[in-house]
Amino acid sequence: MRYITAGESHGPEEIAIIEGIPAGLHITSEDINLELARRQHAYGRGGRQLIEFDTVTFMSGIRHQMTLGSPITLNVHNDDHNNWTAIMAPDEPATLENTLRKVLRPRPGHADLIGGMKYRHQDDLRNVLERSSARETVMRVAVGAVAKKLLRELGIDVHGFVLSVGPVKGDAQVLTQYESLDEVRQVTESFATRALDAETDAKIQTLIDETKRNRDTVGGMVQVLATGVPAGLGSYVSADTKLDAKIARAIVGINAFKAVDFGEAFDHAQLFGSQVMDEILWSEEQGFYRATDNMGGFEGGMTTGEMIIVRGVVKPIPTLYRPMRSVDIDTHIEHKASIERSDTTAVTAAAVIAEHMVAIELAKAILDKFDCDNFNRLKEQLSVYREEIKNF
């Protein structure tokens, strides 16, 4: 399985092409649209979410709600393009009128300056930010929604939520009271901030409101859990076959993500091996399993069969309504950085994006390991493999 996305933030369309999804998977546009809505409806988002109503159109690869095995093309229309048709016109030369929204003062922490240097966009840094914008993640969520549907049909569940925003942190120990990931989903999705409990949700909302009044931004941490994942996905034989490494790359590849760990690895740096390693147990019903899950579901770059636990650190958004110092790339005179319409925080939406990136990597691993031409054949092979692993 592989995919590519295309489109600019204020261009007419966002597009993704997925190759490698097996034939015979039932899927509808509603499966995708539900996930796109989750990305949009998050506390702390900016004014653009009042303009966009993200819905997907299938352009290829699906007939009568079934995948064909051929490349799947997904399309999401940018409603805001109506306000940018002249500025983003692809078939018109640049004029004074259609370059009025030039960006010449790069934002600290954004791709503006280095992207301009790399691609020689010295006339207008908008050529950088239009693609480097997090608007592109709408298509990663769309691709991830296809991956999630495939995984769900194979008994694998994935869900992301917010652990903290700024100094406000939820108590992850509350997760132990739930018997299934679906129960966690019901709770966290009931809160506007995707927090773990009502008290934390209220505190995060207060913090975001205060941050907005201060014309500032705030970061945080998200967590993604995956259950039902069989042991043995990924491999120890080469660095580029380790599945945890692939997930780490996928998470840090999301706009504004700066760090990732598995289990509670950031905290393990202060502990001893006897406090961290997951002891191995065996039962006739389960086969081999672990007494704990401190490793976050991975050993040697391979899944252990335990729950996958991934945490990601999200930096504050670099677009500030109280802009920081910058330098005009044309005159080299110091100015305040440019301002683009932005969110107060991306954390509440980032949990959804991270969830879908983990789903993509898990789906890739499944499709690498088993026959991916036909979905029912894949399902049969996975069932046999699960039994083999259990009886090892």
Coordinates of C-alpha atoms in Angstrom, one line a residue:
M1 CA 0.0 0.0 0.0
R2 CA 1.2 3.5 -0.9
Y3 CA -0.3 6.9 -1.3
I4 CA 0.4 10.4 -2.4
T5 CA -1.5 13.6 -1.8
A6 CA -1.7 16.8 -3.8
G7 CA -3.2 20.2 -3.5
E8 CA -2.6 23.7 -2.0
S9 CA -4.2 25.2 1.1
H10 CA -6.2 27.7 -1.0
G11 CA -6.2 25.8 -4.2
P12 CA -9.5 24.3 -5.7
E13 CA -9.1 20.7 -4.6
E14 CA -7.2 18.4 -2.2
I15 CA -6.5 15.0 -3.8
A16 CA -5.1 11.6 -2.7
I17 CA -4.3 8.5 -4.7
I18 CA -4.0 5.2 -2.8
E19 CA -2.6 2.0 -4.4
G20 CA -2.6 -1.5 -2.9
I21 CA -6.0 -1.6 -1.2
P22 CA -7.4 -5.1 -1.9
A23 CA -10.5 -5.7 -4.0
G24 CA -13.7 -6.5 -2.1
L25 CA -13.5 -4.1 0.8
H26 CA -16.9 -2.5 1.5
I27 CA -16.6 1.3 1.9
T28 CA -18.8 4.4 1.5
S29 CA -18.2 8.1 1.4
E30 CA -19.8 8.3 4.8
D31 CA -17.0 6.2 6.3
I32 CA -14.6 8.9 5.1
N33 CA -16.7 11.9 5.9
L34 CA -17.2 10.9 9.6
E35 CA -13.5 11.0 10.1
L36 CA -13.1 14.3 8.2
A37 CA -15.7 15.9 10.4
R38 CA -13.8 14.7 13.5
R39 CA -10.6 16.5 12.2
Q40 CA -12.6 19.7 11.7
H41 CA -14.7 19.8 14.9
A42 CA -12.0 20.3 17.6
Y43 CA -11.8 23.0 20.2
G44 CA -9.3 25.8 19.4
R45 CA -9.7 25.6 15.6
G46 CA -9.7 28.9 13.7
G47 CA -12.2 30.6 11.4
R48 CA -11.5 28.5 8.3
Q49 CA -13.5 25.6 9.8
L50 CA -16.6 27.8 9.5
I51 CA -16.0 28.0 5.8
E52 CA -15.0 24.4 4.9
F53 CA -17.4 21.5 5.0
D54 CA -15.1 18.7 4.1
T55 CA -16.6 15.8 2.2
V56 CA -15.0 13.2 0.0
T57 CA -15.7 12.3 -3.6
F58 CA -14.6 8.9 -5.0
M59 CA -13.0 9.5 -8.4
S60 CA -11.7 5.9 -9.1
G61 CA -11.1 2.5 -7.6
I62 CA -14.6 2.0 -6.0
R63 CA -17.8 0.6 -7.7
H64 CA -21.0 -0.1 -5.9
Q65 CA -19.4 0.6 -2.5
M66 CA -16.7 -2.0 -3.1
T67 CA -13.0 -1.5 -3.8
L68 CA -11.8 -2.9 -7.1
G69 CA -8.1 -3.4 -6.3
S70 CA -7.2 -0.6 -8.6
P71 CA -5.9 2.8 -7.4
I72 CA -8.4 4.7 -5.3
T73 CA -8.6 8.5 -6.0
L74 CA -10.1 10.6 -3.2
N75 CA -11.1 14.3 -3.7
V76 CA -12.0 17.0 -1.2
H77 CA -13.1 20.4 -2.5
N78 CA -11.6 23.5 -0.8
D79 CA -14.7 25.8 -0.3
D80 CA -12.4 28.7 0.7
H81 CA -10.9 28.6 -2.8
N82 CA -13.8 30.8 -3.9
N83 CA -12.1 33.6 -2.0
W84 CA -8.7 32.9 -3.6
T85 CA -9.4 32.2 -7.3
A86 CA -7.3 35.1 -8.7
I87 CA -4.5 34.7 -6.1
M88 CA -4.2 30.9 -6.8
A89 CA -4.9 31.0 -10.6
P90 CA -2.8 28.3 -12.2
D91 CA -3.2 29.5 -15.8
E92 CA -2.7 33.2 -15.5
P93 CA 0.6 35.1 -15.3
A94 CA 1.5 37.0 -12.1
T95 CA 0.2 40.6 -12.0
L96 CA -0.1 43.3 -9.4
E97 CA -3.7 42.4 -8.9
N98 CA -3.3 38.7 -8.3
T99 CA -0.2 38.9 -6.1
L100 CA -1.7 41.3 -3.5
R101 CA -1.4 38.7 -0.8
K102 CA 2.4 38.2 -1.1
V103 CA 4.2 36.7 1.9
L104 CA 7.6 38.3 2.4
R105 CA 8.1 38.1 6.2
P106 CA 8.6 34.5 7.2
R107 CA 7.2 33.2 10.4
P108 CA 9.6 31.7 13.0
G109 CA 8.9 28.0 13.4
H110 CA 7.2 27.7 10.0
A111 CA 8.6 26.3 6.7
D112 CA 8.4 29.8 5.1
L113 CA 12.0 30.9 5.1
I114 CA 13.8 27.6 4.5
G115 CA 11.3 26.5 1.9
G116 CA 11.8 29.8 0.1
M117 CA 15.6 29.3 0.1
K118 CA 15.4 25.6 -1.0
Y119 CA 13.0 26.2 -3.9
R120 CA 14.1 29.8 -4.8
H121 CA 10.7 31.2 -4.0
Q122 CA 12.2 34.6 -3.3
D123 CA 9.3 36.6 -4.9
D124 CA 6.6 35.2 -2.7
L125 CA 6.8 32.8 0.2
R126 CA 3.1 32.0 -0.3
N127 CA 4.4 29.4 -2.8
V128 CA 5.8 27.6 0.3
L129 CA 3.1 27.9 2.8
E130 CA 0.3 26.9 0.4
R131 CA 1.7 23.4 0.4
S132 CA 3.4 23.3 3.8
S133 CA 0.0 24.3 5.4
A134 CA -1.7 21.7 7.6
R135 CA -4.6 21.8 5.3
E136 CA -3.0 18.9 3.5
T137 CA -3.7 16.7 6.4
V138 CA -7.3 16.5 5.4
M139 CA -6.2 14.0 2.8
R140 CA -4.0 12.0 5.2
V141 CA -7.1 11.6 7.3
A142 CA -9.1 10.6 4.2
V143 CA -6.5 7.9 3.4
G144 CA -6.4 6.9 7.0
A145 CA -10.1 6.5 7.0
V146 CA -9.8 3.9 4.3
A147 CA -7.0 2.2 6.3
K148 CA -9.2 2.3 9.4
K149 CA -12.1 0.6 7.6
L150 CA -9.8 -2.2 6.4
L151 CA -8.4 -2.7 9.9
R152 CA -11.8 -2.6 11.5
E153 CA -13.0 -5.5 9.3
L154 CA -9.9 -7.4 10.5
G155 CA -10.7 -6.9 14.1
I156 CA -8.1 -4.0 14.7
D157 CA -9.3 -0.8 16.4
V158 CA -7.4 2.5 16.5
H159 CA -8.2 5.7 18.4
G160 CA -6.5 8.9 19.3
F161 CA -7.2 11.5 22.0
V162 CA -5.6 14.4 23.9
L163 CA -3.3 13.8 26.9
S164 CA -2.4 17.4 27.6
V165 CA -2.6 21.0 26.3
G166 CA 0.1 23.4 27.6
P167 CA 0.4 22.8 31.4
V168 CA -3.0 21.1 31.7
K169 CA -2.6 17.3 31.7
G170 CA -5.1 14.5 32.1
D171 CA -4.5 11.4 34.2
A172 CA -3.8 8.5 31.8
Q173 CA -4.5 6.1 34.7
V174 CA -8.2 6.6 34.1
L175 CA -7.7 4.4 31.0
T176 CA -7.4 1.3 33.2
Q177 CA -11.1 1.5 34.1
Y178 CA -12.2 0.8 30.5
E179 CA -12.6 -2.7 29.1
S180 CA -12.4 -1.8 25.4
L181 CA -11.0 0.9 23.2
D182 CA -14.5 1.7 22.0
E183 CA -15.3 2.7 25.6
V184 CA -12.4 5.1 25.6
R185 CA -13.6 6.5 22.2
Q186 CA -17.1 7.1 23.6
V187 CA -15.7 9.1 26.5
T188 CA -13.0 11.2 24.7
E189 CA -15.2 12.0 21.7
S190 CA -17.9 13.4 24.0
F191 CA -15.5 16.2 25.0
A192 CA -14.8 19.2 22.7
T193 CA -11.0 18.9 23.5
R194 CA -10.9 15.1 23.2
A195 CA -9.6 15.0 26.8
L196 CA -9.8 12.0 29.1
D197 CA -12.3 13.4 31.6
A198 CA -14.7 16.3 32.1
E199 CA -12.5 18.2 34.5
T200 CA -9.5 18.2 32.2
D201 CA -11.7 19.1 29.2
A202 CA -13.0 22.2 31.1
K203 CA -9.5 23.3 32.1
I204 CA -8.2 22.9 28.6
Q205 CA -11.0 24.9 27.2
T206 CA -10.3 27.7 29.7
L207 CA -6.6 27.6 28.7
I208 CA -7.3 27.8 25.0
D209 CA -9.7 30.7 25.5
E210 CA -7.1 32.5 27.6
T211 CA -4.4 31.8 25.0
K212 CA -6.6 33.1 22.2
R213 CA -7.2 36.4 24.2
N214 CA -3.5 36.7 24.5
R215 CA -3.1 36.3 20.7
D216 CA -0.8 33.4 21.3
T217 CA -0.8 29.6 20.6
V218 CA -0.3 26.5 22.7
G219 CA 0.9 22.9 22.1
G220 CA 0.4 19.7 23.9
M221 CA 0.6 15.9 23.7
V222 CA -1.7 13.3 22.0
Q223 CA -1.9 9.5 22.4
V224 CA -3.0 6.8 19.9
L225 CA -4.0 3.3 21.0
A226 CA -4.5 0.3 18.8
T227 CA -6.0 -3.1 19.8
G228 CA -6.3 -6.4 18.1
V229 CA -3.0 -6.1 16.3
P230 CA -1.4 -9.5 15.8
A231 CA 2.1 -10.2 16.9
G232 CA 4.9 -10.2 14.3
L233 CA 4.1 -7.2 12.1
G234 CA 7.3 -5.4 11.2
S235 CA 10.7 -7.0 11.4
Y236 CA 14.0 -6.9 13.2
V237 CA 16.2 -7.8 10.2
S238 CA 16.8 -4.2 8.9
A239 CA 16.4 -0.7 10.2
D240 CA 13.9 0.2 7.6
T241 CA 11.6 -2.8 8.3
K242 CA 11.0 -1.9 11.9
L243 CA 7.3 -1.0 12.3
D244 CA 7.7 1.2 15.3
A245 CA 10.3 3.2 13.3
K246 CA 7.8 3.6 10.4
I247 CA 5.1 4.8 12.8
A248 CA 7.6 7.3 14.4
R249 CA 8.4 8.7 11.0
A250 CA 4.7 9.0 10.1
I251 CA 3.9 10.8 13.4
V252 CA 6.8 13.3 13.2
G253 CA 5.8 13.8 9.5
I254 CA 2.6 15.5 10.7
N255 CA 2.7 19.2 10.7
A256 CA 3.8 20.6 14.1
F257 CA 4.8 17.2 15.6
K258 CA 8.3 17.3 17.2
A259 CA 8.6 14.1 19.1
V260 CA 7.1 10.6 19.5
D261 CA 7.4 7.7 21.9
F262 CA 6.0 4.3 22.5
G263 CA 4.5 3.2 25.8
E264 CA 5.9 5.8 28.2
A265 CA 9.4 5.8 26.7
F266 CA 10.2 9.5 27.7
D267 CA 9.8 8.4 31.3
H268 CA 11.8 5.2 30.9
A269 CA 15.0 7.2 30.6
Q270 CA 14.8 7.7 34.4
L271 CA 14.1 4.1 35.3
F272 CA 15.9 0.7 35.4
G273 CA 15.4 -2.3 33.2
S274 CA 13.7 -4.3 35.9
Q275 CA 11.1 -1.5 36.1
V276 CA 10.4 -1.3 32.4
M277 CA 10.6 -4.7 30.6
D278 CA 7.3 -6.5 30.1
E279 CA 7.5 -10.0 31.6
I280 CA 6.4 -12.9 29.4
L281 CA 3.5 -15.1 30.4
W282 CA 1.7 -18.0 28.7
S283 CA -1.8 -19.5 28.8
E284 CA -3.6 -22.1 26.8
E285 CA -6.3 -19.6 25.9
Q286 CA -4.0 -16.8 24.8
G287 CA -0.7 -18.3 24.0
F288 CA 2.2 -16.0 24.9
Y289 CA 1.3 -12.6 26.3
R290 CA 2.9 -9.9 28.5
A291 CA 2.2 -9.0 32.1
T292 CA 2.5 -5.3 31.3
D293 CA 2.7 -3.1 28.2
N294 CA 5.5 -0.6 29.0
M295 CA 7.0 -1.2 25.6
G296 CA 3.9 0.1 23.9
G297 CA 3.3 -3.1 21.9
F298 CA 6.7 -3.3 20.3
E299 CA 9.9 -5.4 20.8
G300 CA 12.7 -5.4 18.2
G301 CA 10.6 -3.3 15.8
M302 CA 7.8 -5.9 15.8
T303 CA 4.4 -5.9 17.3
T304 CA 4.0 -8.1 20.4
G305 CA 0.3 -8.6 20.2
E306 CA -0.3 -6.2 23.1
M307 CA -2.0 -2.9 22.7
I308 CA 0.0 -0.4 20.7
I309 CA 0.6 2.9 22.6
V310 CA 2.0 5.9 20.7
R311 CA 2.4 9.4 22.1
G312 CA 3.2 12.5 20.0
V313 CA 4.3 16.0 21.1
V314 CA 2.7 18.9 19.2
K315 CA 4.4 22.3 19.2
P316 CA 2.5 25.5 19.4
I317 CA 1.4 26.7 16.0
P318 CA 3.9 29.2 14.6
T319 CA 1.3 31.7 13.2
L320 CA 0.8 34.2 16.0
Y321 CA -1.6 37.1 16.0
R322 CA 1.0 38.8 18.2
P323 CA 3.8 38.2 15.6
M324 CA 7.4 37.7 16.5
R325 CA 10.4 39.4 14.9
S326 CA 11.3 38.5 11.4
V327 CA 13.1 40.0 8.4
D328 CA 11.6 41.0 5.0
I329 CA 13.2 38.7 2.4
D330 CA 13.0 41.5 -0.2
T331 CA 14.5 44.4 1.7
H332 CA 16.3 42.5 4.5
I333 CA 14.8 45.0 7.0
E334 CA 13.5 43.8 10.3
H335 CA 9.7 43.5 10.6
K336 CA 7.1 41.6 12.4
A337 CA 6.3 38.2 10.8
S338 CA 3.4 37.7 8.5
I339 CA 0.0 36.7 9.8
E340 CA -2.1 34.0 8.2
R341 CA -5.5 32.9 9.5
S342 CA -4.8 30.2 12.0
D343 CA -5.9 28.1 15.0
T344 CA -5.1 28.8 18.6
T345 CA -4.1 25.1 19.0
A346 CA -3.8 22.2 16.7
V347 CA -3.6 19.6 19.5
T348 CA -7.3 18.7 19.5
A349 CA -7.3 18.0 15.8
A350 CA -3.8 16.5 15.8
A351 CA -5.1 13.6 17.9
V352 CA -7.3 12.6 15.0
I353 CA -4.6 13.1 12.4
A354 CA -2.1 11.0 14.5
E355 CA -4.8 8.3 14.8
H356 CA -5.1 8.0 11.1
M357 CA -1.3 8.0 10.4
V358 CA -1.0 5.0 12.8
A359 CA -3.8 3.3 11.0
I360 CA -2.1 3.9 7.6
E361 CA 1.1 2.3 8.9
L362 CA -0.7 -0.7 10.4
A363 CA -2.6 -1.2 7.2
K364 CA 0.6 -1.1 5.2
A365 CA 2.2 -3.7 7.5
I366 CA -0.8 -6.0 7.2
L367 CA -0.9 -5.6 3.4
D368 CA 2.9 -6.2 3.2
K369 CA 2.6 -9.5 5.1
F370 CA -0.5 -11.0 3.6
D371 CA -2.0 -11.4 0.1
C372 CA -3.5 -8.0 -0.7
D373 CA -5.3 -8.8 -4.0
N374 CA -8.6 -9.7 -2.4
F375 CA -9.9 -8.7 1.0
N376 CA -11.7 -12.0 1.8
R377 CA -8.5 -13.9 1.0
L378 CA -6.5 -11.5 3.2
K379 CA -9.0 -12.1 6.0
E380 CA -8.7 -15.8 5.8
Q381 CA -4.9 -15.7 5.8
L382 CA -4.9 -13.4 8.9
S383 CA -7.2 -15.7 10.7
V384 CA -4.9 -18.7 10.0
Y385 CA -1.9 -16.6 11.1
R386 CA -3.5 -15.6 14.4
E387 CA -4.1 -19.2 15.2
E388 CA -0.5 -20.1 14.3
I389 CA 0.9 -17.4 16.6
K390 CA -1.4 -18.5 19.4
N391 CA -0.2 -22.1 19.2
F392 CA 3.5 -21.2 19.0

